[in-house]
Amino acid sequence: MRSKRGSAGPARLIGTALVWGAVAADLLLILWILLTSLRGSGDILKHAFGLPTTPKFGNYATAWSDGGFGPAAVNSVVVAVASSALAVALAAPCAYALARRRSRTSSALTMTFAMGLGVPGQVLVVPLFVGLAKANLTDSQLGLTLVYVGLAMPFTVFLLTGFFAGIPAALEEAAVLDGAGALRTFTQVVLPVARGGLITAFLLQFISSWNETLFALVLTHSQDQITLPVALAEFVASAQLNGMDYGTMFAGVCLILAPMIALFSWMGTRIIQGMTVGIGK
Amino acid sequence: MSSTIHDTSRAARSARAARPSSTRRGAGPHERQQRRMFWPFTAPALIVYAVLFLAPVGYALWTSFYKWDGMGAMQWRGLRNYQVLFQDPAFRTSLVNTLEMMFVGGAVTFAISFALTLVLREMRGRLFARSVLFFPCLVNGMVFGIAAGFLFSPSGPVNEALHFFGVTTPPKWLSTDNLLPMVMGTLIWTATGYYTSIIMAAVDQIPEYLYEAAELDGANAWQRFRHVTLPCAWDVISVCAVLWTVSSVKIFELILLFGGSSSAYPPVSSWNTALYVYTEAFPQATVPRMGMATAAAITSLLLVTVVTLVLRRLMRRDPIEY
């Protein structure tokens, strides 16, 4: 036994080293982006991997005001929070009803929602653009929020259905025997118990809205409506003409990156669980 | 609006229908209540889903049969859009690239994920390693595109490092020909962590005694993976395969900004169908071709559907109880 383990040693050692190498590369890349956002453009071009000699927080000021990243960051927060909250508020009762009622209709509906998981976004982009233009909702945060809510429906319903199915029904039976109505049972008994699942659903939706680029590019264009990914794409495009201001660009990249780092270091396990267990099951 | 009216009437009907049947069966108050709450609870989400998701899919299919610039009158073309599409070299390149990302990218991603599971299962500090490797899937693809554009630029850090090691003529990383492999590499880099995490979540559920038994039988790490991990995690792996199929077709921002290229669209050689849809529907200088764009989008939807069905059939196994 011992000798066998010994012979497997080198392979395992190399494997472990490679894994740690990949981990280190990921961490160093993020660290490099953060450090580069604090350096001057010329400095970056001369030494790509230097430390910021004098941290240039001015990059962030420039990005925030001149680069257009400031208003875009605010828009991103508004759209991501509003769409996630709305998506969870709509999906929760639906998922609960689907999880609890076992009938042909409910399984057909569950299937209908699940089928949406297989539809790539580019199928919806032209119709939604045309539809929102007709409703005068293009280039507006309301329109983008609605689109994100629609896009969120399949996954959020799917995730929450699985979650509600795991809550013992005895709880609600007790509430009903005590004379609580359906709505009251749901809001006062089920929702508090399901808080963890709701938070997870909100977080995952927040993350995907925050990073969503295709619909944001198509549906918004004026400076006071765009979200961060659009601002970044526009900055890169315009920098191509005016010469690249790397410091400012990396400051913009950091504005997109920072909330994800913060969320992940705070609620990492919850995010991983939501994205893996919800799908693995 | 019409769907709202329709739905409330349906809800009312089902509520009316619920009463006699429940008294007949003598169901408890709880079950009766659940039947009554069903439509009011599901209707809002269903309406939003129908209006903002299902109807657009139908509309996309409809538009794909027309010639349309997005503003003027629509002109019936039937299946000819699809015919023109498959004759368009740009679309053919996009489709081939999409397939390449799906199959080659998928194969490499899953091979690396399996290798990682093999190592990660018995490694010290694995939870930390797992979360770091997972993180890239939370980052907008543009960030990696921009970072790669800087790192691999002609006088960039990668070439400088290679120069240091004596490589005088490094490959032209970001030349048009090399763009797709570079995008693929970045994609695989960012996706592996995610799929490893899903597979590892399944592997964690596998009882330890199976591994101990295998070890007592003299199975090495590979054999333990082949005969314990793979069959026990098979369900999850097949779900992952489907998930990859869907998400590989959606890739967009990574290609759009790869190399932080320019204000123009990236070169056709690196497009996938998502980018083709975008450039056809929202071109920079020419007239939009909405029919072609939606036809390309519907083609990618069909692609996903077919591959998913085939995968599900191929990967079906009897469930393993443990």
mmCIF file with all atom_site columns, C-alpha atoms in Angstrom, chain A residues 1 4-5 12 15-16 19-20 22-23 25-27 29-30 32-33 44 48-49 90 93-94 96-98 100-101 105-106 109 112-113 116-124 126-130 146 149-150 153-154 172-173 176 180-183 185-186 207 211 213-214 217-218 229 232 236-237 240 246 249 253 256-257 260-261 264 272 275-276 279-280, chain B residues 29-30 33-35 37-39 41-42 44-46 48-49 52-54 56-57 59-60 68 116 119-120 122-125 128-129 131-140 142-144 146-147 150-151 157 189 194 197-198 201 215 218 224 236 239 243 246 249-250 252-253 256-257 260-263 273-274 277-278 281-282 290 293-294 297 300-301 304:
data_model
loop_
_atom_site.group_PDB
_atom_site.id
_atom_site.type_symbol
_atom_site.label_atom_id
_atom_site.label_alt_id
_atom_site.label_comp_id
_atom_site.label_asym_id
_atom_site.label_entity_id
_atom_site.label_seq_id
_atom_site.pdbx_PDB_ins_code
_atom_site.Cartn_x
_atom_site.Cartn_y
_atom_site.Cartn_z
_atom_site.occupancy
_atom_site.B_iso_or_equiv
_atom_site.pdbx_formal_charge
_atom_site.auth_seq_id
_atom_site.auth_comp_id
_atom_site.auth_asym_id
_atom_site.auth_atom_id
_atom_site.pdbx_PDB_model_num
ATOM 1   C CA . MET A 1 1   ? 0.000   0.000  0.000   1.00 0.00 ? 1   MET A CA 1
ATOM 2   C CA . LYS A 1 4   ? 1.952   2.090  -4.268  1.00 0.00 ? 4   LYS A CA 1
ATOM 3   C CA . ARG A 1 5   ? 1.282   5.526  -2.873  1.00 0.00 ? 5   ARG A CA 1
ATOM 4   C CA . ARG A 1 12  ? 0.318   13.712 -8.010  1.00 0.00 ? 12  ARG A CA 1
ATOM 5   C CA . GLY A 1 15  ? -0.686  17.676 -10.786 1.00 0.00 ? 15  GLY A CA 1
ATOM 6   C CA . THR A 1 16  ? -0.814  19.581 -7.530  1.00 0.00 ? 16  THR A CA 1
ATOM 7   C CA . VAL A 1 19  ? -3.248  23.350 -10.005 1.00 0.00 ? 19  VAL A CA 1
ATOM 8   C CA . TRP A 1 20  ? -1.454  25.787 -7.732  1.00 0.00 ? 20  TRP A CA 1
ATOM 9   C CA . ALA A 1 22  ? -3.242  27.968 -12.317 1.00 0.00 ? 22  ALA A CA 1
ATOM 10  C CA . VAL A 1 23  ? -4.504  29.367 -9.005  1.00 0.00 ? 23  VAL A CA 1
ATOM 11  C CA . ALA A 1 25  ? -1.989  32.788 -12.408 1.00 0.00 ? 25  ALA A CA 1
ATOM 12  C CA . ASP A 1 26  ? -5.615  33.716 -11.685 1.00 0.00 ? 26  ASP A CA 1
ATOM 13  C CA . LEU A 1 27  ? -4.683  35.638 -8.565  1.00 0.00 ? 27  LEU A CA 1
ATOM 14  C CA . LEU A 1 29  ? -3.858  38.421 -13.195 1.00 0.00 ? 29  LEU A CA 1
ATOM 15  C CA . ILE A 1 30  ? -6.378  40.092 -10.910 1.00 0.00 ? 30  ILE A CA 1
ATOM 16  C CA . TRP A 1 32  ? -1.929  42.886 -11.973 1.00 0.00 ? 32  TRP A CA 1
ATOM 17  C CA . ILE A 1 33  ? -5.177  44.500 -13.198 1.00 0.00 ? 33  ILE A CA 1
ATOM 18  C CA . ILE A 1 44  ? 2.650   50.779 -18.017 1.00 0.00 ? 44  ILE A CA 1
ATOM 19  C CA . ALA A 1 48  ? 4.158   46.082 -17.852 1.00 0.00 ? 48  ALA A CA 1
ATOM 20  C CA . PHE A 1 49  ? 4.687   44.408 -14.506 1.00 0.00 ? 49  PHE A CA 1
ATOM 21  C CA . LEU A 1 90  ? -42.019 37.320 -9.757  1.00 0.00 ? 90  LEU A CA 1
ATOM 22  C CA . PRO A 1 93  ? -44.500 32.580 -5.983  1.00 0.00 ? 93  PRO A CA 1
ATOM 23  C CA . CYS A 1 94  ? -44.467 30.880 -9.366  1.00 0.00 ? 94  CYS A CA 1
ATOM 24  C CA . TYR A 1 96  ? -43.450 27.771 -5.103  1.00 0.00 ? 96  TYR A CA 1
ATOM 25  C CA . ALA A 1 97  ? -46.735 26.929 -6.808  1.00 0.00 ? 97  ALA A CA 1
ATOM 26  C CA . LEU A 1 98  ? -44.937 24.758 -9.363  1.00 0.00 ? 98  LEU A CA 1
ATOM 27  C CA . ARG A 1 100 ? -46.035 22.249 -4.502  1.00 0.00 ? 100 ARG A CA 1
ATOM 28  C CA . ARG A 1 101 ? -48.780 21.469 -6.977  1.00 0.00 ? 101 ARG A CA 1
ATOM 29  C CA . THR A 1 105 ? -50.370 21.644 -15.921 1.00 0.00 ? 105 THR A CA 1
ATOM 30  C CA . SER A 1 106 ? -47.679 22.350 -13.389 1.00 0.00 ? 106 SER A CA 1
ATOM 31  C CA . LEU A 1 109 ? -45.289 24.830 -17.078 1.00 0.00 ? 109 LEU A CA 1
ATOM 32  C CA . THR A 1 112 ? -41.847 25.494 -20.483 1.00 0.00 ? 112 THR A CA 1
ATOM 33  C CA . PHE A 1 113 ? -39.675 27.501 -18.128 1.00 0.00 ? 113 PHE A CA 1
ATOM 34  C CA . GLY A 1 116 ? -35.949 28.753 -21.913 1.00 0.00 ? 116 GLY A CA 1
ATOM 35  C CA . LEU A 1 117 ? -32.594 27.735 -20.431 1.00 0.00 ? 117 LEU A CA 1
ATOM 36  C CA . GLY A 1 118 ? -31.604 26.448 -23.854 1.00 0.00 ? 118 GLY A CA 1
ATOM 37  C CA . VAL A 1 119 ? -32.352 29.615 -25.794 1.00 0.00 ? 119 VAL A CA 1
ATOM 38  C CA . PRO A 1 120 ? -29.238 31.667 -26.560 1.00 0.00 ? 120 PRO A CA 1
ATOM 39  C CA . GLY A 1 121 ? -29.598 35.417 -26.046 1.00 0.00 ? 121 GLY A CA 1
ATOM 40  C CA . GLN A 1 122 ? -28.976 36.332 -29.672 1.00 0.00 ? 122 GLN A CA 1
ATOM 41  C CA . VAL A 1 123 ? -32.352 34.815 -30.601 1.00 0.00 ? 123 VAL A CA 1
ATOM 42  C CA . LEU A 1 124 ? -34.121 37.410 -28.463 1.00 0.00 ? 124 LEU A CA 1
ATOM 43  C CA . VAL A 1 126 ? -33.680 41.532 -32.533 1.00 0.00 ? 126 VAL A CA 1
ATOM 44  C CA . PRO A 1 127 ? -37.291 40.966 -31.397 1.00 0.00 ? 127 PRO A CA 1
ATOM 45  C CA . LEU A 1 128 ? -36.700 42.697 -28.071 1.00 0.00 ? 128 LEU A CA 1
ATOM 46  C CA . PHE A 1 129 ? -35.013 45.621 -29.788 1.00 0.00 ? 129 PHE A CA 1
ATOM 47  C CA . VAL A 1 130 ? -37.933 46.005 -32.207 1.00 0.00 ? 130 VAL A CA 1
ATOM 48  C CA . LEU A 1 146 ? -37.554 44.605 -18.066 1.00 0.00 ? 146 LEU A CA 1
ATOM 49  C CA . VAL A 1 149 ? -36.221 40.310 -15.832 1.00 0.00 ? 149 VAL A CA 1
ATOM 50  C CA . GLY A 1 150 ? -37.504 38.393 -18.854 1.00 0.00 ? 150 GLY A CA 1
ATOM 51  C CA . MET A 1 153 ? -37.182 33.982 -15.686 1.00 0.00 ? 153 MET A CA 1
ATOM 52  C CA . PRO A 1 154 ? -36.087 30.494 -16.823 1.00 0.00 ? 154 PRO A CA 1
ATOM 53  C CA . GLU A 1 172 ? -47.426 25.002 5.543   1.00 0.00 ? 172 GLU A CA 1
ATOM 54  C CA . GLU A 1 173 ? -49.905 22.343 6.587   1.00 0.00 ? 173 GLU A CA 1
ATOM 55  C CA . VAL A 1 176 ? -53.166 26.214 7.098   1.00 0.00 ? 176 VAL A CA 1
ATOM 56  C CA . ALA A 1 180 ? -53.764 31.105 7.473   1.00 0.00 ? 180 ALA A CA 1
ATOM 57  C CA . GLY A 1 181 ? -54.704 31.749 3.855   1.00 0.00 ? 181 GLY A CA 1
ATOM 58  C CA . ALA A 1 182 ? -52.501 30.821 0.879   1.00 0.00 ? 182 ALA A CA 1
ATOM 59  C CA . LEU A 1 183 ? -50.958 34.258 0.546   1.00 0.00 ? 183 LEU A CA 1
ATOM 60  C CA . THR A 1 185 ? -48.854 31.111 4.481   1.00 0.00 ? 185 THR A CA 1
ATOM 61  C CA . PHE A 1 186 ? -46.544 31.989 1.624   1.00 0.00 ? 186 PHE A CA 1
ATOM 62  C CA . ILE A 1 207 ? -24.063 38.899 -11.225 1.00 0.00 ? 207 ILE A CA 1
ATOM 63  C CA . ASN A 1 211 ? -21.923 41.450 -16.648 1.00 0.00 ? 211 ASN A CA 1
ATOM 64  C CA . THR A 1 213 ? -23.180 43.066 -22.516 1.00 0.00 ? 213 THR A CA 1
ATOM 65  C CA . LEU A 1 214 ? -25.083 42.131 -25.685 1.00 0.00 ? 214 LEU A CA 1
ATOM 66  C CA . LEU A 1 217 ? -24.985 47.395 -26.159 1.00 0.00 ? 217 LEU A CA 1
ATOM 67  C CA . VAL A 1 218 ? -28.019 47.065 -28.375 1.00 0.00 ? 218 VAL A CA 1
ATOM 68  C CA . PRO A 1 229 ? -19.829 46.997 -20.000 1.00 0.00 ? 229 PRO A CA 1
ATOM 69  C CA . LEU A 1 232 ? -15.927 50.014 -21.287 1.00 0.00 ? 232 LEU A CA 1
ATOM 70  C CA . VAL A 1 236 ? -11.830 51.082 -25.796 1.00 0.00 ? 236 VAL A CA 1
ATOM 71  C CA . ALA A 1 237 ? -13.316 52.098 -29.140 1.00 0.00 ? 237 ALA A CA 1
ATOM 72  C CA . GLN A 1 240 ? -8.312  53.519 -30.393 1.00 0.00 ? 240 GLN A CA 1
ATOM 73  C CA . TYR A 1 246 ? -4.186  52.330 -20.252 1.00 0.00 ? 246 TYR A CA 1
ATOM 74  C CA . MET A 1 249 ? -8.983  51.841 -19.053 1.00 0.00 ? 249 MET A CA 1
ATOM 75  C CA . VAL A 1 253 ? -12.013 47.410 -15.800 1.00 0.00 ? 253 VAL A CA 1
ATOM 76  C CA . ILE A 1 256 ? -16.586 46.201 -13.369 1.00 0.00 ? 256 ILE A CA 1
ATOM 77  C CA . LEU A 1 257 ? -14.427 43.754 -11.482 1.00 0.00 ? 257 LEU A CA 1
ATOM 78  C CA . MET A 1 260 ? -17.644 40.759 -8.212  1.00 0.00 ? 260 MET A CA 1
ATOM 79  C CA . ILE A 1 261 ? -14.504 40.383 -6.096  1.00 0.00 ? 261 ILE A CA 1
ATOM 80  C CA . PHE A 1 264 ? -17.299 36.611 -4.047  1.00 0.00 ? 264 PHE A CA 1
ATOM 81  C CA . ILE A 1 272 ? -20.767 28.584 -5.904  1.00 0.00 ? 272 ILE A CA 1
ATOM 82  C CA . MET A 1 275 ? -24.441 27.998 -9.537  1.00 0.00 ? 275 MET A CA 1
ATOM 83  C CA . THR A 1 276 ? -23.434 24.389 -9.038  1.00 0.00 ? 276 THR A CA 1
ATOM 84  C CA . ILE A 1 279 ? -27.636 22.848 -11.841 1.00 0.00 ? 279 ILE A CA 1
ATOM 85  C CA . GLY A 1 280 ? -26.122 19.617 -10.583 1.00 0.00 ? 280 GLY A CA 1
ATOM 86  C CA . PRO B 2 29  ? -58.039 22.396 3.255   1.00 0.00 ? 29  PRO B CA 1
ATOM 87  C CA . HIS B 2 30  ? -54.350 22.519 2.469   1.00 0.00 ? 30  HIS B CA 1
ATOM 88  C CA . GLN B 2 33  ? -55.854 25.995 -0.983  1.00 0.00 ? 33  GLN B CA 1
ATOM 89  C CA . GLN B 2 34  ? -52.912 24.949 -3.110  1.00 0.00 ? 34  GLN B CA 1
ATOM 90  C CA . ARG B 2 35  ? -55.162 24.354 -6.069  1.00 0.00 ? 35  ARG B CA 1
ATOM 91  C CA . MET B 2 37  ? -53.484 29.611 -5.332  1.00 0.00 ? 37  MET B CA 1
ATOM 92  C CA . PHE B 2 38  ? -51.880 27.964 -8.364  1.00 0.00 ? 38  PHE B CA 1
ATOM 93  C CA . TRP B 2 39  ? -52.853 30.394 -11.117 1.00 0.00 ? 39  TRP B CA 1
ATOM 94  C CA . PHE B 2 41  ? -49.137 32.601 -8.019  1.00 0.00 ? 41  PHE B CA 1
ATOM 95  C CA . THR B 2 42  ? -47.841 31.503 -11.413 1.00 0.00 ? 42  THR B CA 1
ATOM 96  C CA . PRO B 2 44  ? -47.315 37.098 -13.093 1.00 0.00 ? 44  PRO B CA 1
ATOM 97  C CA . ALA B 2 45  ? -44.106 35.219 -13.856 1.00 0.00 ? 45  ALA B CA 1
ATOM 98  C CA . LEU B 2 46  ? -45.786 33.409 -16.705 1.00 0.00 ? 46  LEU B CA 1
ATOM 99  C CA . VAL B 2 48  ? -43.584 38.260 -18.049 1.00 0.00 ? 48  VAL B CA 1
ATOM 100 C CA . TYR B 2 49  ? -41.975 35.115 -19.428 1.00 0.00 ? 49  TYR B CA 1
ATOM 101 C CA . LEU B 2 52  ? -40.458 39.059 -22.833 1.00 0.00 ? 52  LEU B CA 1
ATOM 102 C CA . PHE B 2 53  ? -39.171 35.626 -23.732 1.00 0.00 ? 53  PHE B CA 1
ATOM 103 C CA . LEU B 2 54  ? -41.504 33.242 -25.533 1.00 0.00 ? 54  LEU B CA 1
ATOM 104 C CA . PRO B 2 56  ? -39.726 37.178 -28.926 1.00 0.00 ? 56  PRO B CA 1
ATOM 105 C CA . VAL B 2 57  ? -38.575 33.667 -29.827 1.00 0.00 ? 57  VAL B CA 1
ATOM 106 C CA . TYR B 2 59  ? -41.183 36.725 -33.463 1.00 0.00 ? 59  TYR B CA 1
ATOM 107 C CA . ALA B 2 60  ? -37.579 35.876 -34.299 1.00 0.00 ? 60  ALA B CA 1
ATOM 108 C CA . TRP B 2 68  ? -36.402 43.468 -43.557 1.00 0.00 ? 68  TRP B CA 1
ATOM 109 C CA . LEU B 2 116 ? -8.444  19.020 -12.021 1.00 0.00 ? 116 LEU B CA 1
ATOM 110 C CA . VAL B 2 119 ? -6.005  16.285 -8.364  1.00 0.00 ? 119 VAL B CA 1
ATOM 111 C CA . LEU B 2 120 ? -8.356  18.516 -6.383  1.00 0.00 ? 120 LEU B CA 1
ATOM 112 C CA . GLU B 2 122 ? -7.124  14.737 -2.578  1.00 0.00 ? 122 GLU B CA 1
ATOM 113 C CA . MET B 2 123 ? -5.268  18.020 -2.353  1.00 0.00 ? 123 MET B CA 1
ATOM 114 C CA . ARG B 2 124 ? -4.533  20.158 0.647   1.00 0.00 ? 124 ARG B CA 1
ATOM 115 C CA . GLY B 2 125 ? -6.165  23.602 0.540   1.00 0.00 ? 125 GLY B CA 1
ATOM 116 C CA . PHE B 2 128 ? -9.325  27.710 -1.541  1.00 0.00 ? 128 PHE B CA 1
ATOM 117 C CA . ALA B 2 129 ? -7.963  26.474 -4.875  1.00 0.00 ? 129 ALA B CA 1
ATOM 118 C CA . SER B 2 131 ? -12.870 29.048 -5.248  1.00 0.00 ? 131 SER B CA 1
ATOM 119 C CA . VAL B 2 132 ? -10.014 30.888 -6.928  1.00 0.00 ? 132 VAL B CA 1
ATOM 120 C CA . LEU B 2 133 ? -10.397 28.767 -10.059 1.00 0.00 ? 133 LEU B CA 1
ATOM 121 C CA . PHE B 2 134 ? -14.150 29.361 -10.001 1.00 0.00 ? 134 PHE B CA 1
ATOM 122 C CA . PHE B 2 135 ? -13.890 33.133 -9.871  1.00 0.00 ? 135 PHE B CA 1
ATOM 123 C CA . PRO B 2 136 ? -13.170 33.925 -13.570 1.00 0.00 ? 136 PRO B CA 1
ATOM 124 C CA . CYS B 2 137 ? -16.683 32.867 -14.564 1.00 0.00 ? 137 CYS B CA 1
ATOM 125 C CA . LEU B 2 138 ? -18.016 35.858 -12.598 1.00 0.00 ? 138 LEU B CA 1
ATOM 126 C CA . VAL B 2 139 ? -15.930 38.311 -14.604 1.00 0.00 ? 139 VAL B CA 1
ATOM 127 C CA . ASN B 2 140 ? -17.158 39.946 -17.780 1.00 0.00 ? 140 ASN B CA 1
ATOM 128 C CA . MET B 2 142 ? -14.371 41.786 -21.997 1.00 0.00 ? 142 MET B CA 1
ATOM 129 C CA . VAL B 2 143 ? -11.954 42.063 -19.079 1.00 0.00 ? 143 VAL B CA 1
ATOM 130 C CA . PHE B 2 144 ? -10.085 38.983 -20.267 1.00 0.00 ? 144 PHE B CA 1
ATOM 131 C CA . ILE B 2 146 ? -8.681  43.497 -22.920 1.00 0.00 ? 146 ILE B CA 1
ATOM 132 C CA . ALA B 2 147 ? -6.096  41.939 -20.631 1.00 0.00 ? 147 ALA B CA 1
ATOM 133 C CA . PHE B 2 150 ? -2.379  44.060 -23.685 1.00 0.00 ? 150 PHE B CA 1
ATOM 134 C CA . LEU B 2 151 ? -0.406  41.039 -22.525 1.00 0.00 ? 151 LEU B CA 1
ATOM 135 C CA . PRO B 2 157 ? 4.922   41.589 -21.623 1.00 0.00 ? 157 PRO B CA 1
ATOM 136 C CA . TRP B 2 189 ? -9.176  29.160 -19.129 1.00 0.00 ? 189 TRP B CA 1
ATOM 137 C CA . TYR B 2 194 ? -16.756 26.679 -13.388 1.00 0.00 ? 194 TYR B CA 1
ATOM 138 C CA . SER B 2 197 ? -16.718 23.329 -9.434  1.00 0.00 ? 197 SER B CA 1
ATOM 139 C CA . ILE B 2 198 ? -19.931 21.692 -10.635 1.00 0.00 ? 198 ILE B CA 1
ATOM 140 C CA . ALA B 2 201 ? -19.857 19.410 -6.023  1.00 0.00 ? 201 ALA B CA 1
ATOM 141 C CA . GLU B 2 215 ? -7.798  1.725  -3.130  1.00 0.00 ? 215 GLU B CA 1
ATOM 142 C CA . GLY B 2 218 ? -5.182  -1.617 -5.766  1.00 0.00 ? 218 GLY B CA 1
ATOM 143 C CA . ARG B 2 224 ? -10.374 5.377  -9.153  1.00 0.00 ? 224 ARG B CA 1
ATOM 144 C CA . VAL B 2 236 ? -23.965 15.866 -13.356 1.00 0.00 ? 236 VAL B CA 1
ATOM 145 C CA . VAL B 2 239 ? -25.921 18.160 -17.380 1.00 0.00 ? 239 VAL B CA 1
ATOM 146 C CA . LEU B 2 243 ? -24.824 23.525 -20.169 1.00 0.00 ? 243 LEU B CA 1
ATOM 147 C CA . VAL B 2 246 ? -25.844 26.347 -24.547 1.00 0.00 ? 246 VAL B CA 1
ATOM 148 C CA . VAL B 2 249 ? -23.159 29.424 -28.436 1.00 0.00 ? 249 VAL B CA 1
ATOM 149 C CA . LYS B 2 250 ? -23.820 32.561 -26.371 1.00 0.00 ? 250 LYS B CA 1
ATOM 150 C CA . PHE B 2 252 ? -20.141 37.333 -27.332 1.00 0.00 ? 252 PHE B CA 1
ATOM 151 C CA . GLU B 2 253 ? -18.302 39.999 -25.374 1.00 0.00 ? 253 GLU B CA 1
ATOM 152 C CA . LEU B 2 256 ? -16.158 41.503 -29.477 1.00 0.00 ? 256 LEU B CA 1
ATOM 153 C CA . LEU B 2 257 ? -13.366 43.065 -27.465 1.00 0.00 ? 257 LEU B CA 1
ATOM 154 C CA . GLY B 2 260 ? -9.059  45.438 -27.195 1.00 0.00 ? 260 GLY B CA 1
ATOM 155 C CA . SER B 2 261 ? -8.987  45.732 -30.960 1.00 0.00 ? 261 SER B CA 1
ATOM 156 C CA . SER B 2 262 ? -10.671 48.749 -32.476 1.00 0.00 ? 262 SER B CA 1
ATOM 157 C CA . SER B 2 263 ? -13.821 50.696 -33.040 1.00 0.00 ? 263 SER B CA 1
ATOM 158 C CA . THR B 2 273 ? -22.958 33.041 -34.731 1.00 0.00 ? 273 THR B CA 1
ATOM 159 C CA . ALA B 2 274 ? -23.739 35.447 -31.874 1.00 0.00 ? 274 ALA B CA 1
ATOM 160 C CA . VAL B 2 277 ? -26.334 38.116 -35.538 1.00 0.00 ? 277 VAL B CA 1
ATOM 161 C CA . TYR B 2 278 ? -25.099 41.303 -33.905 1.00 0.00 ? 278 TYR B CA 1
ATOM 162 C CA . ALA B 2 281 ? -28.790 43.397 -37.180 1.00 0.00 ? 281 ALA B CA 1
ATOM 163 C CA . PHE B 2 282 ? -26.744 46.384 -36.004 1.00 0.00 ? 282 PHE B CA 1
ATOM 164 C CA . MET B 2 290 ? -32.970 41.740 -39.694 1.00 0.00 ? 290 MET B CA 1
ATOM 165 C CA . ALA B 2 293 ? -29.829 38.136 -38.415 1.00 0.00 ? 293 ALA B CA 1
ATOM 166 C CA . THR B 2 294 ? -32.836 36.303 -37.016 1.00 0.00 ? 294 THR B CA 1
ATOM 167 C CA . ALA B 2 297 ? -30.110 33.290 -34.513 1.00 0.00 ? 297 ALA B CA 1
ATOM 168 C CA . SER B 2 300 ? -27.981 28.693 -33.538 1.00 0.00 ? 300 SER B CA 1
ATOM 169 C CA . LEU B 2 301 ? -31.090 27.822 -31.545 1.00 0.00 ? 301 LEU B CA 1
ATOM 170 C CA . VAL B 2 304 ? -28.302 23.981 -29.541 1.00 0.00 ? 304 VAL B CA 1
#
